[in-house]
Coordinates of C-alpha atoms and ligand atoms in Angstrom, one line a residue:
X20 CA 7.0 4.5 27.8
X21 CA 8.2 6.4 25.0
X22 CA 7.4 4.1 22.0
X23 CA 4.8 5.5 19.8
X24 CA 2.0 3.2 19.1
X25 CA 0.6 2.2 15.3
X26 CA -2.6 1.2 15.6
X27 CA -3.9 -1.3 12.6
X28 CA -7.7 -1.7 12.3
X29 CA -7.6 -5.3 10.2
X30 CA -11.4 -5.2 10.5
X31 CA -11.3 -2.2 8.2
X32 CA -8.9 -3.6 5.7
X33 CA -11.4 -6.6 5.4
X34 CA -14.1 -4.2 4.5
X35 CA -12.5 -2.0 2.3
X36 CA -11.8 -5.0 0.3
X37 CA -15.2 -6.6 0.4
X38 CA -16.6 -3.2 -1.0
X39 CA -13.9 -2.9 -3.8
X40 CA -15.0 -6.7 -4.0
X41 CA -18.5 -5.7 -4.7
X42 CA -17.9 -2.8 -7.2
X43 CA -17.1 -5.3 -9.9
X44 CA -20.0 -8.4 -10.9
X45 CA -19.7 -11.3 -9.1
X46 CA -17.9 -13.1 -11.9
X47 CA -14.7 -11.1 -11.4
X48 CA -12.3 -12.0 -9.4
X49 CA -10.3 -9.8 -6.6
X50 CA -6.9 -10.2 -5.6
X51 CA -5.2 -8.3 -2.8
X52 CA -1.6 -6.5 -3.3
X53 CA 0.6 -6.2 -0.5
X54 CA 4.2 -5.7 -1.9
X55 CA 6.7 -3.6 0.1
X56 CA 4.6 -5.2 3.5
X57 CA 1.3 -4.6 3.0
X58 CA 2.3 -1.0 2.0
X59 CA 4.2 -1.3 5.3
X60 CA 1.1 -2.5 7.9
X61 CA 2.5 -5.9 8.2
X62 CA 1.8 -8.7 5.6
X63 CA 1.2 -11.2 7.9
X64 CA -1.3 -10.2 9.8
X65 CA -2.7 -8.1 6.8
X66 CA -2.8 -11.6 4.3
X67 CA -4.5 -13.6 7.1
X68 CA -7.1 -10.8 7.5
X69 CA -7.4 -10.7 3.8
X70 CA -7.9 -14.3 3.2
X71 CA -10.5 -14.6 6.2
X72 CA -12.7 -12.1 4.7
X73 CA -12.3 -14.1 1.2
X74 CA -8.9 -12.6 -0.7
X75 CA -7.2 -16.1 -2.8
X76 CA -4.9 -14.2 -4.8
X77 CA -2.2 -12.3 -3.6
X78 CA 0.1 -10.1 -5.5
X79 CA 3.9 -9.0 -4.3
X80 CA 6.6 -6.9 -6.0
X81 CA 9.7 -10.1 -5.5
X82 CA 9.9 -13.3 -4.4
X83 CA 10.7 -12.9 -1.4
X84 CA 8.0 -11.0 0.1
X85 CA 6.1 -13.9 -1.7
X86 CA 7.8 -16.7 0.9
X87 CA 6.5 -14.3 3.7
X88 CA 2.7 -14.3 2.5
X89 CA 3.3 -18.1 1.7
X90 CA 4.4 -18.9 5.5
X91 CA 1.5 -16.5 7.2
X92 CA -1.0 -18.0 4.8
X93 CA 0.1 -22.0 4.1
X94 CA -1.0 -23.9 1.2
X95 CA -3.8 -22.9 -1.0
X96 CA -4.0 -19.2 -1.8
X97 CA -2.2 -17.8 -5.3
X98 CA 0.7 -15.8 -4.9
X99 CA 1.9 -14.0 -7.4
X100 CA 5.1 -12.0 -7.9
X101 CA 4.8 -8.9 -10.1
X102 CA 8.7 -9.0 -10.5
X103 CA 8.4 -12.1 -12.5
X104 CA 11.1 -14.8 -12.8
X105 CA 14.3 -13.6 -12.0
X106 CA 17.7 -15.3 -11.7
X107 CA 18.2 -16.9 -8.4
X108 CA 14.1 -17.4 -7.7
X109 CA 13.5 -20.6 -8.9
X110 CA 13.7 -22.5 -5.8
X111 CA 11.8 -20.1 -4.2
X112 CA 8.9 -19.9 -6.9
X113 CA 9.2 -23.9 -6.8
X114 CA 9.3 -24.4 -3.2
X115 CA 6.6 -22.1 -2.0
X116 CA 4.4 -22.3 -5.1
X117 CA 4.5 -18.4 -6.1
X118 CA 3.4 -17.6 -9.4
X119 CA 5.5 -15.0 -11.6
X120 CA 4.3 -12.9 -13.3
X121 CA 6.9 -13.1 -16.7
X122 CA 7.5 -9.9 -18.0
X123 CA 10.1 -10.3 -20.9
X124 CA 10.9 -12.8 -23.6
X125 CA 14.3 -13.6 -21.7
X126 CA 12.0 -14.4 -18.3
X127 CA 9.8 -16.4 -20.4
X128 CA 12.4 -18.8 -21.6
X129 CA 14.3 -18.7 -18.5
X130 CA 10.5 -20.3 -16.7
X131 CA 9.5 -22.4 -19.0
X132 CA 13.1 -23.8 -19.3
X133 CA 13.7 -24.1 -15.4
X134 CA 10.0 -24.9 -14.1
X135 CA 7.9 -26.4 -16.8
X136 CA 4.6 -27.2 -15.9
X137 CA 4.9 -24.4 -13.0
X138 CA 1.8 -21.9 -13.1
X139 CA 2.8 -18.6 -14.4
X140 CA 1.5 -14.9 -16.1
X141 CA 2.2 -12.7 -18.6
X142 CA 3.0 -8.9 -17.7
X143 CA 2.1 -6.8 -20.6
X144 CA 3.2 -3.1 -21.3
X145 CA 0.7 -1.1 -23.2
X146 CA 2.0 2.6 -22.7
X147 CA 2.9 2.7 -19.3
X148 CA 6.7 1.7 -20.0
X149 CA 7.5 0.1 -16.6
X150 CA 7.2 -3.3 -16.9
X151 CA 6.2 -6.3 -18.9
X152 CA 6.6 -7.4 -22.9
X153 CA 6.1 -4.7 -25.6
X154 CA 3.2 -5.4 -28.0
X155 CA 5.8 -6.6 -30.8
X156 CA 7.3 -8.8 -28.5
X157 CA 4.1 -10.4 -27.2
X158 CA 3.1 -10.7 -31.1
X159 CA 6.3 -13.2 -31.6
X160 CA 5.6 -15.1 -28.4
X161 CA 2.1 -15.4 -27.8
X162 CA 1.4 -18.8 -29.6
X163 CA 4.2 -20.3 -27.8
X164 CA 3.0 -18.7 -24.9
X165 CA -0.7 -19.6 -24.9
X166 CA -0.4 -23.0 -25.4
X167 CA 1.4 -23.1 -21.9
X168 CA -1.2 -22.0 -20.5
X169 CA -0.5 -19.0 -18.4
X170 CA -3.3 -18.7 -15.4
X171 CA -3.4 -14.3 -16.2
X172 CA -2.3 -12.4 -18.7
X173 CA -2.1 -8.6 -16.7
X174 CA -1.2 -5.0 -18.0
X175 CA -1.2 -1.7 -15.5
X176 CA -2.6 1.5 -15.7
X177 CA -0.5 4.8 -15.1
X178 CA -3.3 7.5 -14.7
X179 CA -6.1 5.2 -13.1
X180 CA -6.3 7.8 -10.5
X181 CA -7.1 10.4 -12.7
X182 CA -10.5 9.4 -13.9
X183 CA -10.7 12.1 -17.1
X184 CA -7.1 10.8 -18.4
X185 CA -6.8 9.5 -21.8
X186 CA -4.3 7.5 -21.3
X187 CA -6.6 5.6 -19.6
X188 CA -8.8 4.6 -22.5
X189 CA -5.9 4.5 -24.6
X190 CA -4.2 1.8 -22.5
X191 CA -7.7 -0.2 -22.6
X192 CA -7.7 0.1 -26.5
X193 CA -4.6 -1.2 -26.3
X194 CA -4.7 -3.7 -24.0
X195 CA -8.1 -5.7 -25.7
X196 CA -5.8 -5.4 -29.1
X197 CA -3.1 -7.3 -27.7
X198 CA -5.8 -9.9 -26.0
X199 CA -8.8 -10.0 -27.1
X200 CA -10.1 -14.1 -28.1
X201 CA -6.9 -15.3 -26.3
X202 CA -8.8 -17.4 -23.7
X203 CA -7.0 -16.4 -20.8
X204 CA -8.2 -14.7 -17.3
X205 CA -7.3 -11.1 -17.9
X206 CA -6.6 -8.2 -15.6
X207 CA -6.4 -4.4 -15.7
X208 CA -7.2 -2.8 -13.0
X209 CA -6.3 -1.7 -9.5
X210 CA -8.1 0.7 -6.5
X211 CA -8.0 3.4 -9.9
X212 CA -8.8 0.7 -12.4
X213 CA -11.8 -0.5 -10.0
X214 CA -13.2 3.2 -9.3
X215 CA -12.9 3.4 -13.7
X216 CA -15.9 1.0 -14.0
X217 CA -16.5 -2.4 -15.8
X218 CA -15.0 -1.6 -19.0
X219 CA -11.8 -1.9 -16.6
X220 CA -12.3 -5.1 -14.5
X221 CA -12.2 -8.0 -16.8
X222 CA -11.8 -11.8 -15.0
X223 CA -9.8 -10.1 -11.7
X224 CA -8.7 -6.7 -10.3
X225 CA -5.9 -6.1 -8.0
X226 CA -6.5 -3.2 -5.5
X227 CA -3.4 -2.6 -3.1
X228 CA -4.3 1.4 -1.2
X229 CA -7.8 1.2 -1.7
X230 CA -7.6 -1.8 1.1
X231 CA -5.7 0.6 3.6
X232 CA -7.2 3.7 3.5
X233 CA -5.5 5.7 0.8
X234 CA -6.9 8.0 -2.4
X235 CA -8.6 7.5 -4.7
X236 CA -10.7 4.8 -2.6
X237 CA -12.3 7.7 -1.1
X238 CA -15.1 5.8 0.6
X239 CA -12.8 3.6 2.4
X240 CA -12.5 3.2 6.0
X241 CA -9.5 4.5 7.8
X242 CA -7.0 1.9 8.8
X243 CA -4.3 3.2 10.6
X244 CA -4.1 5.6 13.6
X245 CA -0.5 6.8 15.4
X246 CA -0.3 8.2 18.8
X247 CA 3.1 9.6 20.0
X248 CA 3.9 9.8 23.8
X249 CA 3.9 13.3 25.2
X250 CA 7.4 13.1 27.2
X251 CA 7.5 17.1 28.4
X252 CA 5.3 20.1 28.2
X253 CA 6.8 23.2 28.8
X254 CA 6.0 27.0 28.7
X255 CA 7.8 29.8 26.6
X256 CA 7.5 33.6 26.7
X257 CA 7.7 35.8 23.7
X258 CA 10.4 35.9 21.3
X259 CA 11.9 32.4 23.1
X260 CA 12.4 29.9 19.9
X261 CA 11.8 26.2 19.5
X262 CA 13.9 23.6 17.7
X263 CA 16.7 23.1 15.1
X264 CA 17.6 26.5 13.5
X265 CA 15.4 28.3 16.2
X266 CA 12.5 27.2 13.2
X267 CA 10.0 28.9 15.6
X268 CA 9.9 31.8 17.2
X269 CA 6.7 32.3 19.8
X270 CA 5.2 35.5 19.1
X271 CA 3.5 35.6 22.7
X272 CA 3.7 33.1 25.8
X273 CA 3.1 29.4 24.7
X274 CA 2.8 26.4 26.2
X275 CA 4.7 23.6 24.0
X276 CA 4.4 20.1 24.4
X277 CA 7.4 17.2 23.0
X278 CA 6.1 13.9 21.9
X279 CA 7.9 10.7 20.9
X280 CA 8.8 10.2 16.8
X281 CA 10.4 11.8 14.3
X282 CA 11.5 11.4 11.1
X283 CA 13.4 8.7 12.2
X284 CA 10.0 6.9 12.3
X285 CA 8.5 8.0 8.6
X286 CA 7.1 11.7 9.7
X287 CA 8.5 14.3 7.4
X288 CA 10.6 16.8 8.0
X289 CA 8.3 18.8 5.8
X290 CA 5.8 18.4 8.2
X291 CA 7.7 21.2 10.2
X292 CA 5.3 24.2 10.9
X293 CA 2.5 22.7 8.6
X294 CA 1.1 19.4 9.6
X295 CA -1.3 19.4 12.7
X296 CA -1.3 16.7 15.9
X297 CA -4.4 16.2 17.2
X298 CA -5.8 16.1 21.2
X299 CA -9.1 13.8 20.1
X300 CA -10.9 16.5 17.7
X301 CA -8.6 19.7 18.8
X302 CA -5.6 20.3 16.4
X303 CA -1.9 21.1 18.1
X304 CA -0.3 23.2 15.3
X305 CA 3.1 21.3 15.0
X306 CA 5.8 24.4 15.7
X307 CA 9.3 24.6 14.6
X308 CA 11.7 21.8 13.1
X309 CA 10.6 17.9 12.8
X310 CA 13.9 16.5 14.9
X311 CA 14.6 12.8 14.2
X312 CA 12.8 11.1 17.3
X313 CA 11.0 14.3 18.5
X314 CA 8.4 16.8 17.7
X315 CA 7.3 20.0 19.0
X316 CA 3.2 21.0 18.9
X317 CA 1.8 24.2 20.2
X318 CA -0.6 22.9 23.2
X319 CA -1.0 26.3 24.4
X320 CA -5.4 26.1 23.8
X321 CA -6.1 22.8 25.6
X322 CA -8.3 22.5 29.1
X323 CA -5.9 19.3 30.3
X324 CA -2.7 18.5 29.1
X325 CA -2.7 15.8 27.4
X326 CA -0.8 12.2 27.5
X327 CA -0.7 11.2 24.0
X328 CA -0.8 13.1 20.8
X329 CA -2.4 11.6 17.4
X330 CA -0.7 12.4 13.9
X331 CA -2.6 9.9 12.2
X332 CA -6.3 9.0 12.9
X333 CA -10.0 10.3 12.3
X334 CA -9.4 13.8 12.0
X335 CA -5.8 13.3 10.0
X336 CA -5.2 10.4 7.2
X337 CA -2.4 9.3 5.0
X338 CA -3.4 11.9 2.2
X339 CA -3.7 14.7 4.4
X340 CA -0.2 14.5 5.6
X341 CA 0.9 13.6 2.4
X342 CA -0.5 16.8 1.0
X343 CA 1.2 18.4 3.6
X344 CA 4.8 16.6 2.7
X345 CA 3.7 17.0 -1.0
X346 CA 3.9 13.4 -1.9
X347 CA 1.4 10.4 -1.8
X348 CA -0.2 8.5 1.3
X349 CA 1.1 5.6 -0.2
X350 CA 4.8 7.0 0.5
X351 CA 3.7 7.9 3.3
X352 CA 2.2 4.4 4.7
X353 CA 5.3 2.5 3.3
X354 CA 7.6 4.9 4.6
X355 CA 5.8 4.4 8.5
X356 CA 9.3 3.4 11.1
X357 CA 10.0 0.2 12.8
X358 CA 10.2 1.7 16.2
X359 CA 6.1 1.7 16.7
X360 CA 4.5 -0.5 19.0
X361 CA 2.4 -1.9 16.6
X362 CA -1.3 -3.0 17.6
X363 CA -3.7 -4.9 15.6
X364 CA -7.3 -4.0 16.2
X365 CA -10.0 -6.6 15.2
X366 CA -13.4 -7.5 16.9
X367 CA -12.5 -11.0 15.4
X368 CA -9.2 -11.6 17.1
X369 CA -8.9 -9.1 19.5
X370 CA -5.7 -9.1 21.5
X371 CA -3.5 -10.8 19.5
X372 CA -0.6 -9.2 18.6
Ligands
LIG16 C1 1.1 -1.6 -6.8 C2 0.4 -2.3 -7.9 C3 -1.0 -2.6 -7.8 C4 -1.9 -2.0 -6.7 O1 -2.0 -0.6 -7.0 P1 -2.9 0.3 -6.1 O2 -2.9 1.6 -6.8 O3 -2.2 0.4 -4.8 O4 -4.2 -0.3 -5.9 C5 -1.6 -3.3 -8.8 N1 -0.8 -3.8 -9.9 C6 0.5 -3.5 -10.0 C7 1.2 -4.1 -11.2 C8 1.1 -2.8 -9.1 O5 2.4 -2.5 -9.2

């Protein structure tokens, strides 16, 4: 078979909350994001690992990633929708109980006018400039607002993973000044915000790539592994080229082995001649050009040639490939194909798939 297999350790995603759980006291709350599919690992099976070790509020970027969490998770669990209220949702927010979080004066009216009495939040903006009411805005409304009762009033930070950033305290000034004494659950931080310390966690926090693995949870467990099929090993001689635009030349015999993915699946093309597959603990120096649905690795130095290659696992995680590709492991996890055999791996519920 030439399907590459994503292997998804849900037992690890259920730790590396509980410990991001246990960095803030007791008394505060912690959601779980998984927008965009649980940063592409599957929200379904994600969520209902989640929610078994203890996750009850859930956080996605639109509504309808919202319905999906709702269906895998039933009744009971918040979830809330970072897009807020837009045209066209209201069924959806009705129907399936999701909880917007309103980010404007125009989504406030437009909730308040079409769902009264439905649970919402207030998205804040206090320097980041992405989302959520500016502090003038939020000046005019917040009377009106309050006495609704919104269930969270949330801002986000934009330098949380730089620990020594001041826009990090300057966004926490800001932030009490626009809510301090208001009486509502408030919220501030995600994996960054958490790692920041208490000043940062107020009533919940909302980590989304400290659960799977990624910077700047550090101390987190791995999650994901990815082995590719080897389909061909062949030998070269000197000065005999592999790949698209002859991208490498062998500069003495070689023994070059093909596997199964490409960037067709999420692998970068920039991984060409820099990123490493793996034989167990022995690296394969990827050689030449990153083809859609094939790579070529240098398996000249292994004892037994091997069946399967690894390009994520133990010795090889989401940042380190994304350092290679120069972007983030959370582009890199969301960015992961559809043509894996995906596998779930969980002491609790082993097998199911
Ligand atoms: C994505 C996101 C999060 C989670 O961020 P991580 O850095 O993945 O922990 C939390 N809050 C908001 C508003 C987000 O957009």
């Amino acid at each position: 078979m030439a399907t590459a297999t994503l292997t998804i350790d849900l037992d690890a995603i259920a730790a590396n909350w509980r410990a991001l759980d246990q960095m803030s006291n007791p008394a505060t709350q912690t959601a779980a994001v998984v927008k965009a599919d649980a940063y592409g690992l599957g929200a379904r099976r994600v969520v209902r690992a989640l929610a078994e070790a203890g996750a009850r509020r859930f956080f996605v970027a639109v509504a309808e990633e919202g319905a999906a969490v709702r269906q895998a998770l039933g009744p009971g669990p918040q979830i809330s929708v970072l897009s807020g209220h837009m045209a066209g949702d209201t069924e959806m927010i009705h129907d399936l109980d999701l909880t917007p979080m309103l980010n404007s004066v125009e989504q406030i009216t437009r909730h308040l006018d079409a769902l009264p009495g439905h649970p919402f939040g207030i998205q804040l903006d206090t320097g980041m400039n992405r989302l959520g009411l500016e502090a003038t805005e939020w000046e005019a409304v917040a009377v009106a607002v309050l006495e609704r009762r919104p269930e969270l009033v949330m801002s986000h930070l934009a330098c949380s993973d730089a620990p020594g950033h001041a826009m990090n305290a300057a966004q926490l000034t800001e932030f009490h000044a626009l809510t301090d004494g208001i009486g509502v659950p408030r919220s501030l931080a995600a994996t960054g915000g958490i790692l920041l310390g208490p000043d940062y966690h107020f009533e919940l926090t909302r980590p989304g790539i400290g659960l799977f693995g990624g910077r700047p949870h550090t101390e987190g467990r791995p999650v994901v592994s990815l082995s590719l099929p080897v389909i061909q090993i062949r030998e070269i001689a000197a000065g005999e080229v592999v790949g698209y635009s002859c991208g490498y030349t062998a500069g003495e015999p070689r023994l070059i082995a093909t596997v199964a993915a490409g960037y067709a699946d999420g692998l970068s093309l920039r991984y060409s001649n820099a990123a490493m597959l793996w034989d167990g603990e022995t690296p394969c120096p990827i050689v030449g050009r990153i083809s859609m649905d094939l790579i070529t690795a240098d398996v000249s130095h292994l004892r037994d040639l091997p069946q399967t290659l690894d390009i994520l696992g133990p010795m090889q995680g989401v940042d380190d490939l994304a350092d290679v590709a120069g972007t983030i492991g959370y582009e890199v996890l969301t960015t992961l194909g559809h043509r894996y055999g995906r596998r779930y791996a969980s002491t609790a519920i082993r097998g199911q798939t």
